[in-house]
mmCIF file of N, CA and C in Angstrom:
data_model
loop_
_atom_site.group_PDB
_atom_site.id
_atom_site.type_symbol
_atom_site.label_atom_id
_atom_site.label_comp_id
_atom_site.label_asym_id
_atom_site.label_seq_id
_atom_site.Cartn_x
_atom_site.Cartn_y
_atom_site.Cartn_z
ATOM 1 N N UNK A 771 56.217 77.761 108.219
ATOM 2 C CA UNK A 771 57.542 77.212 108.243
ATOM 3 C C UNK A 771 58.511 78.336 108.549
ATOM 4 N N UNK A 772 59.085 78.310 109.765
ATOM 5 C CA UNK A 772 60.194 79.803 109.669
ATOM 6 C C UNK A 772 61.664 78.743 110.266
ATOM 7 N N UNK A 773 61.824 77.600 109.793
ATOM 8 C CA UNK A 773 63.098 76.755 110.076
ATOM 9 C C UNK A 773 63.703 76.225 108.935
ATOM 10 N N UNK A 774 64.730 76.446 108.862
ATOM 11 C CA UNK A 774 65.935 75.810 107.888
ATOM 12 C C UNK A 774 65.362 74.191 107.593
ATOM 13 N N UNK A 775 65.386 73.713 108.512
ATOM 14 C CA UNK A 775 65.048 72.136 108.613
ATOM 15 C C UNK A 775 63.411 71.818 107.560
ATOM 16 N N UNK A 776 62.492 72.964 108.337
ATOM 17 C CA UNK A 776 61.432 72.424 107.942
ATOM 18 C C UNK A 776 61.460 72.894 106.300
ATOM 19 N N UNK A 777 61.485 74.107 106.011
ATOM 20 C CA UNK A 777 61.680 74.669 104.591
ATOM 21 C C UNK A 777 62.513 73.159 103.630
ATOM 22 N N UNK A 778 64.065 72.906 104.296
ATOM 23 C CA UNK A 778 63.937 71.560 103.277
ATOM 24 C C UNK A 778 63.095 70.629 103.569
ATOM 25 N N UNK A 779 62.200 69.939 104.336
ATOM 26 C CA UNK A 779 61.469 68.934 104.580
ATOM 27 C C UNK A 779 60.896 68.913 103.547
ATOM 28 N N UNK A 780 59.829 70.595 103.865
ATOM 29 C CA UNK A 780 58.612 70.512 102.727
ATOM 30 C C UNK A 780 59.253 70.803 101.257
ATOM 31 N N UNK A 781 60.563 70.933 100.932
ATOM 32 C CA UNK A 781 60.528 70.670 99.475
ATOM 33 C C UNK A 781 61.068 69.423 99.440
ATOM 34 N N UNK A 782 61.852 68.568 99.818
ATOM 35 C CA UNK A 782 62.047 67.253 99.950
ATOM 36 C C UNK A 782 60.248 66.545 99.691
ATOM 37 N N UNK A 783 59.410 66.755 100.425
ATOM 38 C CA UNK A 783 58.024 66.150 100.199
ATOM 39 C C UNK A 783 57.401 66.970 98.943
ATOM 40 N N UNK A 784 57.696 67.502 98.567
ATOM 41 C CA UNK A 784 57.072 68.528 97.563
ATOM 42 C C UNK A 784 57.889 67.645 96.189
ATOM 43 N N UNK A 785 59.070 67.571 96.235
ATOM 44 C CA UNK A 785 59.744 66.532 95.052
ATOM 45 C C UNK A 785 59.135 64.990 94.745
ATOM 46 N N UNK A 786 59.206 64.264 96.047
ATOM 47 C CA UNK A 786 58.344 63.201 96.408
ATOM 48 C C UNK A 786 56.978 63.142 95.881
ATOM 49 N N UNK A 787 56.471 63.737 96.212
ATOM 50 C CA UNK A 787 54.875 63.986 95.670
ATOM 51 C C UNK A 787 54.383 64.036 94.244
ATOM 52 N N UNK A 788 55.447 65.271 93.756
ATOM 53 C CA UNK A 788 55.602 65.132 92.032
ATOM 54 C C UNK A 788 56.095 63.803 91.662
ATOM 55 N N UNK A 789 57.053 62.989 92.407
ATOM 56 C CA UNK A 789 57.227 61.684 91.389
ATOM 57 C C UNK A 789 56.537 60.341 91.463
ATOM 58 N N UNK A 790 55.364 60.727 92.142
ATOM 59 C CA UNK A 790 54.026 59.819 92.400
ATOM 60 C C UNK A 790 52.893 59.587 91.380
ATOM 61 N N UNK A 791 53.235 58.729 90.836
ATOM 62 C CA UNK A 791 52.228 58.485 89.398
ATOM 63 C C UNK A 791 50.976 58.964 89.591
ATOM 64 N N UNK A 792 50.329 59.551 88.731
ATOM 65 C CA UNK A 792 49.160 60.050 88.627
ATOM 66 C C UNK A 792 49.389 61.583 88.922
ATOM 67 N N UNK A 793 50.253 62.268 89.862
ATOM 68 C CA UNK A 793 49.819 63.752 90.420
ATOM 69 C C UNK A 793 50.226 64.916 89.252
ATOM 70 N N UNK A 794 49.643 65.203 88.818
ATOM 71 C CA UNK A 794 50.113 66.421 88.104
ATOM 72 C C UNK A 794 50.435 67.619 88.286
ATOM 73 N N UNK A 795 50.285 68.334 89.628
ATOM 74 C CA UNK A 795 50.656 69.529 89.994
ATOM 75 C C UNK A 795 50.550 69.892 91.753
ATOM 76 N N UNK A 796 50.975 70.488 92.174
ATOM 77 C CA UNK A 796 50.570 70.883 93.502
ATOM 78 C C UNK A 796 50.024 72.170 93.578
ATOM 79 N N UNK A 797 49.398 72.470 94.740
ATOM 80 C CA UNK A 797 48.671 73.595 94.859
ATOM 81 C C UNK A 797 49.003 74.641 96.457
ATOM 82 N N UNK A 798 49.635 75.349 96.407
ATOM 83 C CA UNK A 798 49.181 76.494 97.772
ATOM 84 C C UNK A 798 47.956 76.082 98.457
ATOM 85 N N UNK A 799 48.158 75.408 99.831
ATOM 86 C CA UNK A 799 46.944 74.954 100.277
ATOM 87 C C UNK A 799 47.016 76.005 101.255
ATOM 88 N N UNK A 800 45.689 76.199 101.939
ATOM 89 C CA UNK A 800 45.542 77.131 103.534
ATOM 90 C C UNK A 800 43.970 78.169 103.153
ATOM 91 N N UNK A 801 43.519 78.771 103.692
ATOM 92 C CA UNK A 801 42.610 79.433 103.387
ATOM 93 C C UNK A 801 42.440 80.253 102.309
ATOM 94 N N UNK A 802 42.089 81.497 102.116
ATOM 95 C CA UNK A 802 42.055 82.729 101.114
ATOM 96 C C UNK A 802 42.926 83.427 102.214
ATOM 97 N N UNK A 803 42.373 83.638 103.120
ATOM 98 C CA UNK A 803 43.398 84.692 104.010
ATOM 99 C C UNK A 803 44.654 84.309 103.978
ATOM 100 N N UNK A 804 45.040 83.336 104.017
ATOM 101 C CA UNK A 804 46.300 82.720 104.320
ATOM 102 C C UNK A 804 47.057 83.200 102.832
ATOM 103 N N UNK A 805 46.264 82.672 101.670
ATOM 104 C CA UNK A 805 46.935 82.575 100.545
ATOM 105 C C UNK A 805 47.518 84.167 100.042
ATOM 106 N N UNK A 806 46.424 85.457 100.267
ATOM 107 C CA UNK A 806 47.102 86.368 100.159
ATOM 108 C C UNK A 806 48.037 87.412 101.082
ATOM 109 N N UNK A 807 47.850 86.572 102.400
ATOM 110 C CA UNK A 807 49.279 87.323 103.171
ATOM 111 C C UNK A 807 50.526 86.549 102.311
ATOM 112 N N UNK A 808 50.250 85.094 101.970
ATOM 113 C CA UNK A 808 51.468 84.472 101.447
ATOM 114 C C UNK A 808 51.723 85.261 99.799
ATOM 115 N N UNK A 809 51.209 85.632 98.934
ATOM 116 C CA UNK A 809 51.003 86.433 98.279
ATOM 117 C C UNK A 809 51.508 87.475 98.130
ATOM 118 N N UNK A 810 50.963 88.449 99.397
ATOM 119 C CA UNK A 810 51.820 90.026 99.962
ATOM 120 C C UNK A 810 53.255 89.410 100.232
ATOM 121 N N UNK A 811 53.845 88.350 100.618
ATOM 122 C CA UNK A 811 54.820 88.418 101.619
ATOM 123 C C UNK A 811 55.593 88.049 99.989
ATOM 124 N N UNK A 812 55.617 87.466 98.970
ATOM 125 C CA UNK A 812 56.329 87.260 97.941
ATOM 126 C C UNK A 812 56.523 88.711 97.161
ATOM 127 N N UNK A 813 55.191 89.009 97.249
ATOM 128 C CA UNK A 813 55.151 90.626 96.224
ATOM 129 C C UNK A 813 56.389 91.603 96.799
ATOM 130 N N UNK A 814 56.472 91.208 98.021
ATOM 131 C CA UNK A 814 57.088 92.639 99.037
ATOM 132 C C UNK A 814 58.435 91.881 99.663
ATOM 133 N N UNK A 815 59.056 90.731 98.632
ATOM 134 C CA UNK A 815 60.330 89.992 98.617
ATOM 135 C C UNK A 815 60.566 89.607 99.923
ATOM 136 N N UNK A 816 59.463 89.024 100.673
ATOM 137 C CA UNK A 816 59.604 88.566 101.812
ATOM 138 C C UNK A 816 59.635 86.749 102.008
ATOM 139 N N UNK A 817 59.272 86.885 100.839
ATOM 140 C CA UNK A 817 59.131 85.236 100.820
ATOM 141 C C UNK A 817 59.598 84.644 99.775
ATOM 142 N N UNK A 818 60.684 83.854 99.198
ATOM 143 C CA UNK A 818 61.037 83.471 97.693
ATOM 144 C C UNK A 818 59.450 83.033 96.883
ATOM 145 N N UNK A 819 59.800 83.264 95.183
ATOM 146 C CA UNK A 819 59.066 82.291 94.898
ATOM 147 C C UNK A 819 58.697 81.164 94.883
ATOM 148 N N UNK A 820 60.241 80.410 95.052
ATOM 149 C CA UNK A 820 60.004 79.290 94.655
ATOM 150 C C UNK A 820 59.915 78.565 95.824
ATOM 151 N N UNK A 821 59.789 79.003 97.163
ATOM 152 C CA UNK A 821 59.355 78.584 98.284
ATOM 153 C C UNK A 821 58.314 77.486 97.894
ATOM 154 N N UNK A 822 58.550 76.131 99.058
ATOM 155 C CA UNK A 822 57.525 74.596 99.020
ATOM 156 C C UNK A 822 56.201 75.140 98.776
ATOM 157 N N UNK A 823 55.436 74.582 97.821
ATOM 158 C CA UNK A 823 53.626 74.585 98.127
ATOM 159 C C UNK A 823 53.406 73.457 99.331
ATOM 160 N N UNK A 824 54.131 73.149 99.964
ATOM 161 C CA UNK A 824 53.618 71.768 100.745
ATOM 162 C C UNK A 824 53.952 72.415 102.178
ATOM 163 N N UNK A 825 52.940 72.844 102.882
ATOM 164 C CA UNK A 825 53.100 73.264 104.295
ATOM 165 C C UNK A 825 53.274 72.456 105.114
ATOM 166 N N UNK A 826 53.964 72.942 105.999
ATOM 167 C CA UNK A 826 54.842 71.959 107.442
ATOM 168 C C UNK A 826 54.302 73.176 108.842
ATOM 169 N N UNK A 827 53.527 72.160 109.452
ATOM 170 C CA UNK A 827 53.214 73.017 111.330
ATOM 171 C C UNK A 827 53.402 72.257 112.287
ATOM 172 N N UNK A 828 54.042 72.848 112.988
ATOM 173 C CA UNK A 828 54.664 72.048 114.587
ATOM 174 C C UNK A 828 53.703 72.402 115.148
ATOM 175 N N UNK A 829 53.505 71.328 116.159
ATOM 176 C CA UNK A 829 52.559 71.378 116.679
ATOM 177 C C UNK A 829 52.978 70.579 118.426
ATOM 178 N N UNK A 830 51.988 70.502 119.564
ATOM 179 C CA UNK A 830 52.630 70.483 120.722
ATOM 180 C C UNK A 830 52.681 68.455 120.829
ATOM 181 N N UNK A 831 51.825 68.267 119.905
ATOM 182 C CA UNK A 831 51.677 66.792 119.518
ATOM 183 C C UNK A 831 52.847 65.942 118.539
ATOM 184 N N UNK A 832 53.402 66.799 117.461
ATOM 185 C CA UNK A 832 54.318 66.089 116.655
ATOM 186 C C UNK A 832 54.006 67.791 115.544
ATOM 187 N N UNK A 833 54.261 67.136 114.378
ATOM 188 C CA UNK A 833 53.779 67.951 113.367
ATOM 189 C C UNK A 833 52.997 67.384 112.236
ATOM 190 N N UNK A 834 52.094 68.965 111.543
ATOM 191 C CA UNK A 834 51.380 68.388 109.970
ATOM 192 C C UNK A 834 51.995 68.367 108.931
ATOM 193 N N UNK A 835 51.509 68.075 108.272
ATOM 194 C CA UNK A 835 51.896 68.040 106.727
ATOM 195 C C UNK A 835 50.723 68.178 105.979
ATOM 196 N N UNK A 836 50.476 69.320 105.370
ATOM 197 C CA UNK A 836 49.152 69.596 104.428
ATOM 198 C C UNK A 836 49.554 70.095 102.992
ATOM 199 N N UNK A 837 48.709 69.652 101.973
ATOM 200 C CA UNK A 837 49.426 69.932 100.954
ATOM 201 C C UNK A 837 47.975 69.296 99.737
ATOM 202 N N UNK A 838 47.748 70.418 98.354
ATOM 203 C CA UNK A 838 46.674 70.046 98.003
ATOM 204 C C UNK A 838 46.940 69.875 96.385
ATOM 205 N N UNK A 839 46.417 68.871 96.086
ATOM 206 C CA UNK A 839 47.219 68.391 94.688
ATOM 207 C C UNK A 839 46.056 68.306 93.781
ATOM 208 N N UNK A 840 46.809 68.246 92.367
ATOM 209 C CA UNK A 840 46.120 67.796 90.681
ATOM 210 C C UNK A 840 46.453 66.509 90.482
ATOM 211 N N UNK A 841 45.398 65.726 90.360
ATOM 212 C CA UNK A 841 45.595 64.407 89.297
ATOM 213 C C UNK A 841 44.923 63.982 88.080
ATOM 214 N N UNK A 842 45.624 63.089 87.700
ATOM 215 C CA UNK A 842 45.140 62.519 86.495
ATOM 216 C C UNK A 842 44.345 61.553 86.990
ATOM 217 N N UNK A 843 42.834 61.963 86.208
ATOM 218 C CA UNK A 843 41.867 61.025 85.999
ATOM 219 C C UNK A 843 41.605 59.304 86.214
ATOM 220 N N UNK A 844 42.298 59.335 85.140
ATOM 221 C CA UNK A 844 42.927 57.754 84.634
ATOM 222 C C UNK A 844 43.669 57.110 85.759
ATOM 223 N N UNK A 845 44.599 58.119 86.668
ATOM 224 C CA UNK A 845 45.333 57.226 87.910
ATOM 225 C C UNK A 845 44.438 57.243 89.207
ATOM 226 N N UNK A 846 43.203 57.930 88.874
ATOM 227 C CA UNK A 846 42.027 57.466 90.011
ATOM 228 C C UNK A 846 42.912 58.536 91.549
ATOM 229 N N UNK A 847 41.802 59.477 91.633
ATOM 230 C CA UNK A 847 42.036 60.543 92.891
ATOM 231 C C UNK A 847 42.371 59.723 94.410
ATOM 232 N N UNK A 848 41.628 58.725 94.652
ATOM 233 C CA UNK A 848 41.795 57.856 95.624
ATOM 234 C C UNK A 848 43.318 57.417 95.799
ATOM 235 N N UNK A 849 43.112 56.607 94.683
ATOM 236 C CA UNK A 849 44.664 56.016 94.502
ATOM 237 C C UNK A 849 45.534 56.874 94.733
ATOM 238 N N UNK A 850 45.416 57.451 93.869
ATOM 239 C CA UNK A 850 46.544 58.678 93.923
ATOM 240 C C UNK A 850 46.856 59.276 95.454
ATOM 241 N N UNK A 851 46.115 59.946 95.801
ATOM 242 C CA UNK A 851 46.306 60.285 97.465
ATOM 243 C C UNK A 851 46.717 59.051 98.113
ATOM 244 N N UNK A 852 46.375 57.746 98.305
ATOM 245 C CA UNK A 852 46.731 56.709 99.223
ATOM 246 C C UNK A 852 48.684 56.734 98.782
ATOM 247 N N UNK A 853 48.937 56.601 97.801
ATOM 248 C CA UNK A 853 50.438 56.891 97.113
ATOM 249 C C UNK A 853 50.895 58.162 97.717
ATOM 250 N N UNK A 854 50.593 59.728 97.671
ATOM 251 C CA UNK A 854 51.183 60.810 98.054
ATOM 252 C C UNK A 854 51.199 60.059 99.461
ATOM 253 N N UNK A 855 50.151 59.784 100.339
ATOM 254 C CA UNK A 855 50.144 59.584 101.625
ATOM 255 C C UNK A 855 51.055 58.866 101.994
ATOM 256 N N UNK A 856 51.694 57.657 101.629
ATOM 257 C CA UNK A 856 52.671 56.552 101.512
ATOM 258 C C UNK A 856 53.912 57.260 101.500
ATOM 259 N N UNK A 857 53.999 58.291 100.291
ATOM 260 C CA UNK A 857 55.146 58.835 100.127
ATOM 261 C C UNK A 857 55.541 60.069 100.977
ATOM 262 N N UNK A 858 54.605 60.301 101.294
ATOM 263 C CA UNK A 858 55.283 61.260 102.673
ATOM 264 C C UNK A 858 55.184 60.764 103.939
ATOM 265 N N UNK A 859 54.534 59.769 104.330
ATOM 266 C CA UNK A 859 55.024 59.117 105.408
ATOM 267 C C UNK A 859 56.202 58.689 105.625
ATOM 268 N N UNK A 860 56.754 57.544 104.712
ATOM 269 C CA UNK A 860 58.242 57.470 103.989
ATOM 270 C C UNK A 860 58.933 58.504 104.892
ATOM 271 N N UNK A 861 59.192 59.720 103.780
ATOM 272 C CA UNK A 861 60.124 60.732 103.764
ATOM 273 C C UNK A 861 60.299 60.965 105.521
ATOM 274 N N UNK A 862 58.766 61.431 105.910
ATOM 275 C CA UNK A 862 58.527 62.160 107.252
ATOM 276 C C UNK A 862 59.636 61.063 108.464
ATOM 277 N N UNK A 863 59.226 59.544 107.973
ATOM 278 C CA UNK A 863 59.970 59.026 109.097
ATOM 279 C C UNK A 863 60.982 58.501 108.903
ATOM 280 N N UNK A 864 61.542 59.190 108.009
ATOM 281 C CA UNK A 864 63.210 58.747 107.802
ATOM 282 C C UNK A 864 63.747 59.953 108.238
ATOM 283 N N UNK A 865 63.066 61.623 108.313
ATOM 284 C CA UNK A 865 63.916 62.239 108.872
ATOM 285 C C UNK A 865 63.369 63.109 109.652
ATOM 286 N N UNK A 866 62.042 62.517 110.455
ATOM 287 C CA UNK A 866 61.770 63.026 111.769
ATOM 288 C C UNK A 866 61.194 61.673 112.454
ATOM 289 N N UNK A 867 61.570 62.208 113.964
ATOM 290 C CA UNK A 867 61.105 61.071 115.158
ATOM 291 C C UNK A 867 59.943 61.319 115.187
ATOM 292 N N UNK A 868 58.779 60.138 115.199
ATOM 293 C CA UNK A 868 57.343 59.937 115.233
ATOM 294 C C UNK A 868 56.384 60.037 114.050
ATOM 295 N N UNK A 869 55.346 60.383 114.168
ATOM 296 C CA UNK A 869 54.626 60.427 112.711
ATOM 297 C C UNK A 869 54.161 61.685 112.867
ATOM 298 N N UNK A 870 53.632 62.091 111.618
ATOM 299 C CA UNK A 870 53.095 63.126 111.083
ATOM 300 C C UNK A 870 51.674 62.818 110.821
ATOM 301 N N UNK A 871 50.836 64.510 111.433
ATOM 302 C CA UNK A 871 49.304 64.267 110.831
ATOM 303 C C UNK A 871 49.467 64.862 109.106
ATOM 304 N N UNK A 872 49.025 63.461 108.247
ATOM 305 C CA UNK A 872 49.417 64.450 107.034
ATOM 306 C C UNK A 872 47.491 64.578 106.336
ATOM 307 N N UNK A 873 47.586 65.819 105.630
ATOM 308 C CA UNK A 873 46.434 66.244 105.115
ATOM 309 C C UNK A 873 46.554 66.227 103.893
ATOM 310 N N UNK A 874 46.086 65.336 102.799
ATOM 311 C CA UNK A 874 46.365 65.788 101.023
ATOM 312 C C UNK A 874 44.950 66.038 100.876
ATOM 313 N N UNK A 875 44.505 66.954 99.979
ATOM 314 C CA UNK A 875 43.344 67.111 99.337
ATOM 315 C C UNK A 875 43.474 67.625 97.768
ATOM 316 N N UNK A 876 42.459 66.863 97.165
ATOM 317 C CA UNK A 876 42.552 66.669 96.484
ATOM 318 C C UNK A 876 41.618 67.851 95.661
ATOM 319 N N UNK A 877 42.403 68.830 94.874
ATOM 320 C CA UNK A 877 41.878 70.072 94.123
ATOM 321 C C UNK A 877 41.527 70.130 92.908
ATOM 322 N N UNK A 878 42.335 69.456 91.684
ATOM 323 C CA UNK A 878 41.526 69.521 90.871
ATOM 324 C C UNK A 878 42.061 67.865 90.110
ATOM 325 N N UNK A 879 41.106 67.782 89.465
ATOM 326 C CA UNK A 879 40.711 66.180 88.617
ATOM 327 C C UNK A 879 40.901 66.314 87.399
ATOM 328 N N UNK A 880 41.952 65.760 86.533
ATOM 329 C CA UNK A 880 42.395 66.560 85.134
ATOM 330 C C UNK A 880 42.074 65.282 84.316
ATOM 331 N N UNK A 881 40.902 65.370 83.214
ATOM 332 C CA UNK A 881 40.686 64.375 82.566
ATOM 333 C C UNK A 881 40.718 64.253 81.149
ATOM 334 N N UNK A 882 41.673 65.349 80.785
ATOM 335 C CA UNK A 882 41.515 65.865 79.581
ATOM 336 C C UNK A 882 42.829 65.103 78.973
ATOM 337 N N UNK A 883 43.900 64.568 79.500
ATOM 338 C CA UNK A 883 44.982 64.102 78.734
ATOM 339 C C UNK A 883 45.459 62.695 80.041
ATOM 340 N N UNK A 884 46.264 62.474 79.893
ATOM 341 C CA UNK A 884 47.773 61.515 80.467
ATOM 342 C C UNK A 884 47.127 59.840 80.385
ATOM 343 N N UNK A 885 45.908 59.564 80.015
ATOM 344 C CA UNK A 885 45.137 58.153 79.873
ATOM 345 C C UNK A 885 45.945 57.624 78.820
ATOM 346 N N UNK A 886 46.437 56.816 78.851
ATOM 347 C CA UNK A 886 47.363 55.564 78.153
ATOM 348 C C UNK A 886 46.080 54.303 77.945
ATOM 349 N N UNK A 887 46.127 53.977 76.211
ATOM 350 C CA UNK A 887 45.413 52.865 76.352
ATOM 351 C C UNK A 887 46.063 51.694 75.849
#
């Protein structure tokens, strides 16, 4: 992301995402390589912290949207992604022309609390 526009996108989808029942956290998605240049580039005040976990790439087709999340058990990983997916489609085409390839994956499965009986 090196655009004004896209930087708010992906926290605009990064807010979205958190208020999607079931998700409990987001995650820095991209390789190992990726994660510690992004890493170096915070250590060496090149990058805020609180910069989006939800990556945005232009591309010669449209753009992605990748982004790798925690859920709760109980709201079922499936589900849950079909909802993030919903909800950033939403966002994507209310304030960009065309669609987005979006990527959620799903990182970790938290089954230890949020089950309501």
């Amino acid at each position: 992301m090196t655009t004004s526009p896209e930087l708010l996108l992906a926290a605009d989808i990064e807010t979205a995402i958190l208020a999607v029942p079931g998700v409990t956290t987001i995650f820095r998605t991209g390789s190992t390589a990726s994660k510690v240049v992004d890493a170096g580039a915070r250590l060496l005040g090149l990058r805020d912290d609180d910069a989006p976990l939800v990556r945005i790439e232009q591309a010669p087709e449209g753009f992605r949207v990748e982004v790798a999340i925690g859920v709760l058990a109980s709201a079922g990983a499936v589900e849950t992604a079909h909802r993030v997916h919903a909800a950033i489609e939403a966002l994507t085409s209310q304030q960009r022309d065309g669609s987005a390839e979006i990527r959620i994956t799903v990182v970790h499965v938290d089954d230890t609390g949020g089950a309501t009986e």
